mmCIF file of N, CA and C in Angstrom:
data_model
loop_
_atom_site.group_PDB
_atom_site.id
_atom_site.type_symbol
_atom_site.label_atom_id
_atom_site.label_comp_id
_atom_site.label_asym_id
_atom_site.label_seq_id
_atom_site.Cartn_x
_atom_site.Cartn_y
_atom_site.Cartn_z
ATOM 1 N N UNK A 1 26.591 3.592 11.008
ATOM 2 C CA UNK A 1 25.901 1.930 10.964
ATOM 3 C C UNK A 1 25.842 1.642 9.757
ATOM 4 N N UNK A 2 26.470 0.043 9.736
ATOM 5 C CA UNK A 2 26.338 -0.412 8.580
ATOM 6 C C UNK A 2 25.126 -0.714 7.870
ATOM 7 N N UNK A 3 25.057 -0.946 6.704
ATOM 8 C CA UNK A 3 23.731 -1.420 5.963
ATOM 9 C C UNK A 3 23.278 -2.638 6.441
ATOM 10 N N UNK A 4 24.075 -3.688 6.952
ATOM 11 C CA UNK A 4 23.440 -4.868 7.777
ATOM 12 C C UNK A 4 22.547 -4.232 8.941
ATOM 13 N N UNK A 5 23.122 -3.342 9.767
ATOM 14 C CA UNK A 5 22.780 -3.107 10.917
ATOM 15 C C UNK A 5 21.505 -2.102 10.673
ATOM 16 N N UNK A 6 21.555 -1.118 9.681
ATOM 17 C CA UNK A 6 20.399 -0.063 9.063
ATOM 18 C C UNK A 6 19.094 -1.040 9.296
ATOM 19 N N UNK A 7 19.105 -2.542 8.523
ATOM 20 C CA UNK A 7 17.932 -3.178 8.016
ATOM 21 C C UNK A 7 17.414 -3.683 9.627
ATOM 22 N N UNK A 8 18.274 -4.001 10.559
ATOM 23 C CA UNK A 8 18.124 -4.584 11.944
ATOM 24 C C UNK A 8 17.064 -3.306 12.675
ATOM 25 N N UNK A 9 17.384 -2.244 12.381
ATOM 26 C CA UNK A 9 16.572 -1.221 13.107
ATOM 27 C C UNK A 9 15.561 -0.846 12.115
ATOM 28 N N UNK A 10 15.126 -1.418 11.063
ATOM 29 C CA UNK A 10 13.780 -1.012 10.308
ATOM 30 C C UNK A 10 14.275 -0.151 9.467
ATOM 31 N N UNK A 11 15.473 0.283 9.076
ATOM 32 C CA UNK A 11 15.515 1.037 8.175
ATOM 33 C C UNK A 11 15.611 0.355 6.503
ATOM 34 N N UNK A 12 14.949 0.843 5.655
ATOM 35 C CA UNK A 12 15.259 0.453 4.312
ATOM 36 C C UNK A 12 16.514 0.288 3.755
ATOM 37 N N UNK A 13 16.567 -0.843 2.725
ATOM 38 C CA UNK A 13 17.631 -0.544 2.062
ATOM 39 C C UNK A 13 17.813 0.601 0.817
ATOM 40 N N UNK A 14 18.788 0.672 0.209
ATOM 41 C CA UNK A 14 18.481 1.786 -0.941
ATOM 42 C C UNK A 14 17.706 1.008 -2.020
ATOM 43 N N UNK A 15 17.490 -0.024 -1.902
ATOM 44 C CA UNK A 15 16.761 -0.324 -2.885
ATOM 45 C C UNK A 15 15.055 -0.739 -2.477
ATOM 46 N N UNK A 16 15.050 -0.479 -1.447
ATOM 47 C CA UNK A 16 13.582 -0.345 -0.852
ATOM 48 C C UNK A 16 13.073 0.844 -0.140
ATOM 49 N N UNK A 17 13.923 1.928 -0.342
ATOM 50 C CA UNK A 17 13.467 3.100 0.168
ATOM 51 C C UNK A 17 12.112 3.651 -0.889
ATOM 52 N N UNK A 18 11.105 4.476 -0.380
ATOM 53 C CA UNK A 18 10.076 4.884 -0.894
ATOM 54 C C UNK A 18 10.556 5.952 -1.859
ATOM 55 N N UNK A 19 10.067 6.083 -3.216
ATOM 56 C CA UNK A 19 10.074 6.802 -4.273
ATOM 57 C C UNK A 19 8.835 7.466 -4.752
ATOM 58 N N UNK A 20 8.666 8.409 -5.398
ATOM 59 C CA UNK A 20 7.541 9.271 -6.031
ATOM 60 C C UNK A 20 7.322 8.632 -7.212
ATOM 61 N N UNK A 21 6.047 7.717 -7.487
ATOM 62 C CA UNK A 21 5.501 7.426 -8.820
ATOM 63 C C UNK A 21 4.928 8.407 -9.374
ATOM 64 N N UNK A 22 4.165 9.054 -8.544
ATOM 65 C CA UNK A 22 3.078 9.904 -9.053
ATOM 66 C C UNK A 22 2.165 10.741 -7.949
ATOM 67 N N UNK A 23 1.463 11.735 -8.409
ATOM 68 C CA UNK A 23 0.783 12.348 -7.508
ATOM 69 C C UNK A 23 -0.557 12.446 -8.383
ATOM 70 N N UNK A 24 -1.706 12.594 -7.132
ATOM 71 C CA UNK A 24 -3.122 12.353 -7.380
ATOM 72 C C UNK A 24 -3.668 13.496 -7.130
ATOM 73 N N UNK A 25 -4.829 13.839 -7.507
ATOM 74 C CA UNK A 25 -5.573 14.920 -7.267
ATOM 75 C C UNK A 25 -6.571 14.687 -5.719
ATOM 76 N N UNK A 26 -6.472 13.245 -5.567
ATOM 77 C CA UNK A 26 -7.591 12.727 -4.567
ATOM 78 C C UNK A 26 -7.153 11.524 -3.586
ATOM 79 N N UNK A 27 -7.723 11.511 -2.551
ATOM 80 C CA UNK A 27 -7.404 10.221 -1.902
ATOM 81 C C UNK A 27 -7.942 9.294 -2.395
ATOM 82 N N UNK A 28 -9.337 8.824 -3.162
ATOM 83 C CA UNK A 28 -9.905 8.121 -3.801
ATOM 84 C C UNK A 28 -9.004 7.451 -5.005
ATOM 85 N N UNK A 29 -8.437 8.617 -5.964
ATOM 86 C CA UNK A 29 -7.689 8.299 -7.139
ATOM 87 C C UNK A 29 -6.114 7.387 -6.542
ATOM 88 N N UNK A 30 -5.653 7.990 -5.724
ATOM 89 C CA UNK A 30 -4.397 7.310 -4.896
ATOM 90 C C UNK A 30 -4.891 5.782 -4.309
ATOM 91 N N UNK A 31 -5.911 5.682 -3.781
ATOM 92 C CA UNK A 31 -6.163 4.445 -3.692
ATOM 93 C C UNK A 31 -6.471 3.313 -4.415
ATOM 94 N N UNK A 32 -7.222 3.957 -5.486
ATOM 95 C CA UNK A 32 -7.488 3.229 -6.598
ATOM 96 C C UNK A 32 -6.217 2.724 -7.301
ATOM 97 N N UNK A 33 -5.334 3.383 -7.493
ATOM 98 C CA UNK A 33 -4.284 3.456 -7.973
ATOM 99 C C UNK A 33 -3.202 2.099 -7.211
ATOM 100 N N UNK A 34 -3.072 2.298 -5.849
ATOM 101 C CA UNK A 34 -2.773 1.702 -4.946
ATOM 102 C C UNK A 34 -2.970 0.267 -4.776
ATOM 103 N N UNK A 35 -4.361 0.133 -5.361
ATOM 104 C CA UNK A 35 -5.259 -1.455 -5.254
ATOM 105 C C UNK A 35 -4.499 -2.088 -6.499
ATOM 106 N N UNK A 36 -4.465 -1.306 -7.477
ATOM 107 C CA UNK A 36 -4.157 -1.488 -8.937
ATOM 108 C C UNK A 36 -2.896 -2.340 -8.677
ATOM 109 N N UNK A 37 -1.716 -1.491 -8.268
ATOM 110 C CA UNK A 37 -0.444 -1.737 -8.305
ATOM 111 C C UNK A 37 0.018 -3.028 -7.278
ATOM 112 N N UNK A 38 -0.933 -3.062 -6.118
ATOM 113 C CA UNK A 38 -1.077 -4.223 -5.107
ATOM 114 C C UNK A 38 -1.348 -5.368 -5.892
ATOM 115 N N UNK A 39 -2.517 -5.392 -6.466
ATOM 116 C CA UNK A 39 -2.754 -6.432 -7.555
ATOM 117 C C UNK A 39 -1.819 -7.317 -8.522
ATOM 118 N N UNK A 40 -0.937 -6.005 -8.865
ATOM 119 C CA UNK A 40 0.612 -6.998 -9.371
ATOM 120 C C UNK A 40 1.617 -7.070 -8.715
ATOM 121 N N UNK A 41 1.698 -7.189 -7.428
ATOM 122 C CA UNK A 41 2.546 -7.293 -6.449
ATOM 123 C C UNK A 41 3.397 -6.492 -6.301
ATOM 124 N N UNK A 42 2.742 -5.128 -6.610
ATOM 125 C CA UNK A 42 3.599 -3.918 -6.378
ATOM 126 C C UNK A 42 3.357 -3.146 -5.075
ATOM 127 N N UNK A 43 4.257 -3.064 -4.056
ATOM 128 C CA UNK A 43 3.869 -2.497 -2.747
ATOM 129 C C UNK A 43 3.441 -0.580 -3.035
ATOM 130 N N UNK A 44 2.619 -0.374 -2.641
ATOM 131 C CA UNK A 44 2.265 1.066 -2.806
ATOM 132 C C UNK A 44 1.660 1.286 -1.326
ATOM 133 N N UNK A 45 2.361 3.021 -1.144
ATOM 134 C CA UNK A 45 1.418 3.765 -0.204
ATOM 135 C C UNK A 45 1.494 5.098 -0.742
ATOM 136 N N UNK A 46 0.191 5.396 0.273
ATOM 137 C CA UNK A 46 -0.204 6.866 -0.421
ATOM 138 C C UNK A 46 0.732 8.124 0.778
ATOM 139 N N UNK A 47 0.831 9.209 0.586
ATOM 140 C CA UNK A 47 1.457 10.144 1.607
ATOM 141 C C UNK A 47 0.519 11.604 1.051
ATOM 142 N N UNK A 48 0.030 12.053 2.207
ATOM 143 C CA UNK A 48 -0.568 13.084 2.041
ATOM 144 C C UNK A 48 -2.326 13.242 1.875
ATOM 145 N N UNK A 49 -2.617 11.967 2.060
ATOM 146 C CA UNK A 49 -4.362 11.777 2.005
ATOM 147 C C UNK A 49 -4.942 12.667 2.933
ATOM 148 N N UNK A 50 -4.496 12.665 4.249
ATOM 149 C CA UNK A 50 -5.220 13.375 5.148
ATOM 150 C C UNK A 50 -5.411 14.622 5.055
ATOM 151 N N UNK A 51 -4.774 15.447 4.191
ATOM 152 C CA UNK A 51 -4.602 16.598 3.734
ATOM 153 C C UNK A 51 -5.086 17.434 2.595
ATOM 154 N N UNK A 52 -5.459 16.249 1.667
ATOM 155 C CA UNK A 52 -5.723 16.086 0.452
ATOM 156 C C UNK A 52 -7.414 17.036 0.346
ATOM 157 N N UNK A 53 -8.282 16.564 0.977
ATOM 158 C CA UNK A 53 -9.578 17.258 1.158
ATOM 159 C C UNK A 53 -9.637 18.596 1.794
ATOM 160 N N UNK A 54 -8.384 19.114 2.453
ATOM 161 C CA UNK A 54 -8.540 20.252 2.868
ATOM 162 C C UNK A 54 -9.085 21.394 2.119
ATOM 163 N N UNK A 55 -9.897 22.355 2.502
ATOM 164 C CA UNK A 55 -10.178 23.368 1.246
ATOM 165 C C UNK A 55 -9.199 24.689 1.559
ATOM 166 N N UNK A 56 -8.458 25.139 0.511
ATOM 167 C CA UNK A 56 -7.529 26.406 0.739
ATOM 168 C C UNK A 56 -7.163 26.783 -0.423
ATOM 169 N N UNK A 57 -6.262 27.767 -0.658
ATOM 170 C CA UNK A 57 -6.039 28.334 -1.604
ATOM 171 C C UNK A 57 -5.471 27.340 -2.918
ATOM 172 N N UNK A 58 -4.578 26.498 -2.171
ATOM 173 C CA UNK A 58 -3.902 25.530 -2.956
ATOM 174 C C UNK A 58 -4.372 24.071 -2.443
ATOM 175 N N UNK A 59 -5.037 23.479 -3.318
ATOM 176 C CA UNK A 59 -5.459 22.206 -3.236
ATOM 177 C C UNK A 59 -4.325 21.073 -2.795
ATOM 178 N N UNK A 60 -4.829 20.277 -1.993
ATOM 179 C CA UNK A 60 -3.762 19.108 -1.754
ATOM 180 C C UNK A 60 -3.538 18.215 -2.745
ATOM 181 N N UNK A 61 -2.202 17.379 -2.741
ATOM 182 C CA UNK A 61 -2.382 16.439 -3.418
ATOM 183 C C UNK A 61 -1.825 15.067 -2.723
ATOM 184 N N UNK A 62 -2.043 13.954 -3.148
ATOM 185 C CA UNK A 62 -1.659 12.747 -2.710
ATOM 186 C C UNK A 62 -0.520 11.936 -3.494
ATOM 187 N N UNK A 63 0.430 11.884 -2.751
ATOM 188 C CA UNK A 63 1.770 11.241 -3.590
ATOM 189 C C UNK A 63 1.723 9.552 -3.232
ATOM 190 N N UNK A 64 1.679 8.857 -4.399
ATOM 191 C CA UNK A 64 1.833 7.512 -4.556
ATOM 192 C C UNK A 64 3.110 6.941 -4.322
ATOM 193 N N UNK A 65 3.798 6.423 -3.344
ATOM 194 C CA UNK A 65 5.086 5.948 -3.628
ATOM 195 C C UNK A 65 5.108 4.583 -3.306
ATOM 196 N N UNK A 66 6.601 4.149 -4.057
ATOM 197 C CA UNK A 66 6.814 2.719 -4.403
ATOM 198 C C UNK A 66 7.969 2.277 -3.794
ATOM 199 N N UNK A 67 8.442 1.060 -3.321
ATOM 200 C CA UNK A 67 10.241 0.606 -3.308
ATOM 201 C C UNK A 67 10.652 0.945 -4.508
ATOM 202 N N UNK A 68 12.148 1.915 -4.364
ATOM 203 C CA UNK A 68 12.658 2.027 -5.628
ATOM 204 C C UNK A 68 12.972 1.187 -6.527
ATOM 205 N N UNK A 69 13.092 -0.352 -5.703
ATOM 206 C CA UNK A 69 13.487 -1.379 -6.903
ATOM 207 C C UNK A 69 12.219 -1.707 -7.636
ATOM 208 N N UNK A 70 10.964 -1.431 -7.216
ATOM 209 C CA UNK A 70 9.673 -1.500 -8.297
ATOM 210 C C UNK A 70 9.278 -0.552 -9.047
ATOM 211 N N UNK A 71 10.207 0.560 -9.090
ATOM 212 C CA UNK A 71 9.638 1.771 -9.655
ATOM 213 C C UNK A 71 9.495 1.642 -11.180
ATOM 214 N N UNK A 72 10.346 0.822 -11.834
ATOM 215 C CA UNK A 72 9.979 1.136 -13.362
ATOM 216 C C UNK A 72 9.001 -0.062 -13.631
ATOM 217 N N UNK A 73 8.656 -0.916 -12.870
ATOM 218 C CA UNK A 73 7.465 -1.878 -12.929
ATOM 219 C C UNK A 73 6.389 -1.148 -12.975
ATOM 220 N N UNK A 74 6.283 -0.181 -11.899
ATOM 221 C CA UNK A 74 5.098 0.750 -11.343
ATOM 222 C C UNK A 74 4.785 1.796 -12.545
ATOM 223 N N UNK A 75 6.151 2.299 -12.942
ATOM 224 C CA UNK A 75 5.602 2.931 -14.237
ATOM 225 C C UNK A 75 5.103 2.755 -15.414
ATOM 226 N N UNK A 76 5.855 1.072 -15.722
ATOM 227 C CA UNK A 76 5.056 0.418 -16.761
ATOM 228 C C UNK A 76 3.636 0.053 -16.586
ATOM 229 N N UNK A 77 3.064 -0.043 -15.520
ATOM 230 C CA UNK A 77 1.821 -0.238 -15.076
ATOM 231 C C UNK A 77 0.974 0.800 -15.211
ATOM 232 N N UNK A 78 1.565 1.690 -14.690
ATOM 233 C CA UNK A 78 0.921 3.305 -14.903
ATOM 234 C C UNK A 78 0.574 3.567 -15.967
ATOM 235 N N UNK A 79 1.795 3.302 -17.085
ATOM 236 C CA UNK A 79 1.282 3.928 -18.458
ATOM 237 C C UNK A 79 0.304 2.916 -18.787
ATOM 238 N N UNK A 80 0.185 1.846 -18.574
ATOM 239 C CA UNK A 80 -0.588 0.945 -19.072
ATOM 240 C C UNK A 80 -2.029 0.950 -18.581
ATOM 241 N N UNK A 81 -2.377 1.631 -17.601
ATOM 242 C CA UNK A 81 -3.586 2.104 -17.034
ATOM 243 C C UNK A 81 -4.136 3.445 -17.650
ATOM 244 N N UNK A 82 -3.019 4.222 -17.862
ATOM 245 C CA UNK A 82 -3.638 5.428 -18.689
ATOM 246 C C UNK A 82 -4.039 4.903 -19.868
ATOM 247 N N UNK A 83 -3.192 4.055 -20.771
ATOM 248 C CA UNK A 83 -3.339 3.796 -21.924
ATOM 249 C C UNK A 83 -4.829 3.211 -22.255
ATOM 250 N N UNK A 84 -5.251 2.299 -21.310
ATOM 251 C CA UNK A 84 -6.315 1.611 -21.259
ATOM 252 C C UNK A 84 -7.420 2.424 -21.382
ATOM 253 N N UNK A 85 -7.369 3.539 -20.178
ATOM 254 C CA UNK A 85 -8.330 4.394 -19.638
ATOM 255 C C UNK A 85 -8.859 5.275 -20.765
ATOM 256 N N UNK A 86 -7.800 5.613 -21.759
ATOM 257 C CA UNK A 86 -8.128 6.503 -22.550
ATOM 258 C C UNK A 86 -8.755 5.944 -23.603
ATOM 259 N N UNK A 87 -8.757 4.757 -23.774
ATOM 260 C CA UNK A 87 -9.599 3.728 -24.892
ATOM 261 C C UNK A 87 -10.965 3.263 -24.302
ATOM 262 N N UNK A 88 -11.408 4.020 -23.250
ATOM 263 C CA UNK A 88 -12.683 3.593 -23.172
ATOM 264 C C UNK A 88 -13.815 4.349 -23.751
ATOM 265 N N UNK A 89 -14.651 3.551 -24.134
ATOM 266 C CA UNK A 89 -15.966 4.733 -25.102
ATOM 267 C C UNK A 89 -17.126 4.758 -24.125
ATOM 268 N N UNK A 90 -16.959 6.062 -23.270
ATOM 269 C CA UNK A 90 -17.696 6.266 -22.598
ATOM 270 C C UNK A 90 -19.435 6.806 -22.737
ATOM 271 N N UNK A 91 -19.349 6.766 -24.180
ATOM 272 C CA UNK A 91 -20.945 6.951 -24.829
ATOM 273 C C UNK A 91 -21.283 5.242 -24.761
ATOM 274 N N UNK A 92 -20.412 4.265 -24.495
ATOM 275 C CA UNK A 92 -21.089 2.591 -24.362
ATOM 276 C C UNK A 92 -21.246 2.328 -23.122
ATOM 277 N N UNK A 93 -20.805 3.118 -21.905
ATOM 278 C CA UNK A 93 -20.629 2.723 -20.743
ATOM 279 C C UNK A 93 -22.005 3.170 -20.148
ATOM 280 N N UNK A 94 -22.867 2.232 -19.127
ATOM 281 C CA UNK A 94 -24.091 2.402 -18.617
ATOM 282 C C UNK A 94 -23.650 2.848 -17.425
ATOM 283 N N UNK A 95 -24.069 4.034 -16.987
ATOM 284 C CA UNK A 95 -23.577 4.870 -15.557
ATOM 285 C C UNK A 95 -24.865 4.829 -14.650
ATOM 286 N N UNK A 96 -25.688 4.459 -14.994
ATOM 287 C CA UNK A 96 -27.308 4.061 -14.341
ATOM 288 C C UNK A 96 -27.824 5.530 -14.304
ATOM 289 N N UNK A 97 -28.736 5.793 -13.379
ATOM 290 C CA UNK A 97 -29.814 6.693 -13.581
ATOM 291 C C UNK A 97 -29.217 8.049 -12.189
ATOM 292 N N UNK A 98 -29.103 9.074 -12.606
ATOM 293 C CA UNK A 98 -28.450 10.210 -11.925
ATOM 294 C C UNK A 98 -29.174 10.278 -10.159
ATOM 295 N N UNK A 99 -28.495 10.370 -9.230
ATOM 296 C CA UNK A 99 -29.225 10.486 -8.323
ATOM 297 C C UNK A 99 -29.694 11.795 -8.026
ATOM 298 N N UNK A 100 -31.179 12.018 -7.502
ATOM 299 C CA UNK A 100 -31.823 13.194 -7.704
ATOM 300 C C UNK A 100 -31.571 13.982 -6.020
#
């Protein structure tokens, strides 16, 4: 099958195929990252979110996948997110009162 025909059948081109950006410990974390990437125009999808909350010997992980052509931009954004998160002075953040 030619590359042109593969697109007609919904198969991604080599530049659009999903590749792993990162893994997270929870679906919540992966969903947050997916939203941040989307805000920057980077398509992201989560894989493994249904099994991430199972209680087992080995905890599940959620993969965040992006199109291969957007991988470099996604890696740069992920690095920025990690850097800015490390700069938060949590002693200055009001988290409210704890729930009882």
